[in-house]
């Protein structure tokens, strides 16, 4: 009998010892056990999470510090600190910490976009297997979609989790026009019939101008022919050969555009000013919800209304990542998990909150939940998520974007 008691005591000690090791691993961030969500919640709750973002507009910053903050506080008693810092400073902090063998870094979670993930990944600054540990990632996102599995075609390899999107929209004044062009062909016809009433900002100076140029190229060349541009180390000569039909179109369009002293407008703000003044019938934005505030703040005329080309427009994606030496990895995992919840995805989609597009696949979340996006409060002049989801192009690799800008300068902006 005594032997049995001793045996069971040893077994119980071993079990509790293993549990203790798992908890320690989670708290130190050395290894988060798979399929131990309850343990992750226990470890990440009642902690502080430091979220760093490289750039944030007023609405994004306000939403992160209010709605998102309150959700994490209510559900997990997580204290979220939102800080804005340049990518260079973030890299410097993490690299310095690693150089000095600091295991508990000051940054717990990062918001990345454009080429930022690739840069941090290639420097070895990110913690792996994040997406494998986020419960909502498994059930709500379509992992076969290009921007879910890669950033501009660069594989995420479970080092990052997408959580939001933005997509270029065009805008016209319905008080001035009854119809609007829904293709590059119709836009060319309109520009010929109504010269100097349409333009886009210089893509070398303004990212919205670049998004318009790439949207046109996608439609003219065909999305299937653009797939080659996602291959590693594609040569500039190859890029030029593939996109030349799009550049030829843009060169023809060039002669009908509104310019100042023969030059493209320098920024989208300049385009908006001409649009508000009635010099232009159109403007554009990479934020579908921008129109709500633009009308309210008299940046757009009252009759402004968003639209898309039938084949689509350029879309870009926001990602979460965790530094390799983050001190609170489980808190970061909980924060990412909650961002992918239905409540947060619907709320941030609403223009009054943030106006950031969801990443959830409506085919995976059920009809009742999908209807919540359809019922979200949007003004009549906004394009809804259902239309945006069916009319979008994936953003190209950053080096290809830079090549396209150079080729535009060479062939179009003479």
PDB file of C-alpha atoms in Angstrom, residues 180-198 249 252-253 256 282 309:
ATOM      1  CA  UNK A 180     -19.019  57.060 -63.735  1.00  0.00           C
ATOM      2  CA  UNK A 181     -16.449  54.913 -65.607  1.00  0.00           C
ATOM      3  CA  UNK A 182     -16.176  51.340 -64.315  1.00  0.00           C
ATOM      4  CA  UNK A 183     -13.218  50.278 -66.466  1.00  0.00           C
ATOM      5  CA  UNK A 184     -10.019  51.681 -67.890  1.00  0.00           C
ATOM      6  CA  UNK A 185     -11.663  51.691 -71.324  1.00  0.00           C
ATOM      7  CA  UNK A 186     -14.552  53.821 -70.086  1.00  0.00           C
ATOM      8  CA  UNK A 187     -12.153  56.110 -68.230  1.00  0.00           C
ATOM      9  CA  UNK A 188     -10.208  56.747 -71.431  1.00  0.00           C
ATOM     10  CA  UNK A 189     -13.398  57.573 -73.299  1.00  0.00           C
ATOM     11  CA  UNK A 190     -14.500  59.938 -70.546  1.00  0.00           C
ATOM     12  CA  UNK A 191     -11.090  61.646 -70.443  1.00  0.00           C
ATOM     13  CA  UNK A 192     -11.146  62.199 -74.215  1.00  0.00           C
ATOM     14  CA  UNK A 193     -14.661  63.646 -74.082  1.00  0.00           C
ATOM     15  CA  UNK A 194     -13.935  65.713 -70.948  1.00  0.00           C
ATOM     16  CA  UNK A 195     -10.230  66.625 -71.002  1.00  0.00           C
ATOM     17  CA  UNK A 196      -8.569  68.003 -67.862  1.00  0.00           C
ATOM     18  CA  UNK A 197     -11.355  66.828 -65.544  1.00  0.00           C
ATOM     19  CA  UNK A 198      -9.492  63.762 -64.259  1.00  0.00           C
ATOM     20  CA  UNK A 249      -2.393  53.181 -71.798  1.00  0.00           C
ATOM     21  CA  UNK A 252      -2.174  57.959 -73.901  1.00  0.00           C
ATOM     22  CA  UNK A 253      -4.247  59.020 -70.882  1.00  0.00           C
ATOM     23  CA  UNK A 256      -6.018  64.403 -71.286  1.00  0.00           C
ATOM     24  CA  UNK A 282     -12.993  62.703 -59.688  1.00  0.00           C
ATOM     25  CA  UNK A 309     -13.568  49.532 -61.412  1.00  0.00           C
TER      26      UNK A 309
END
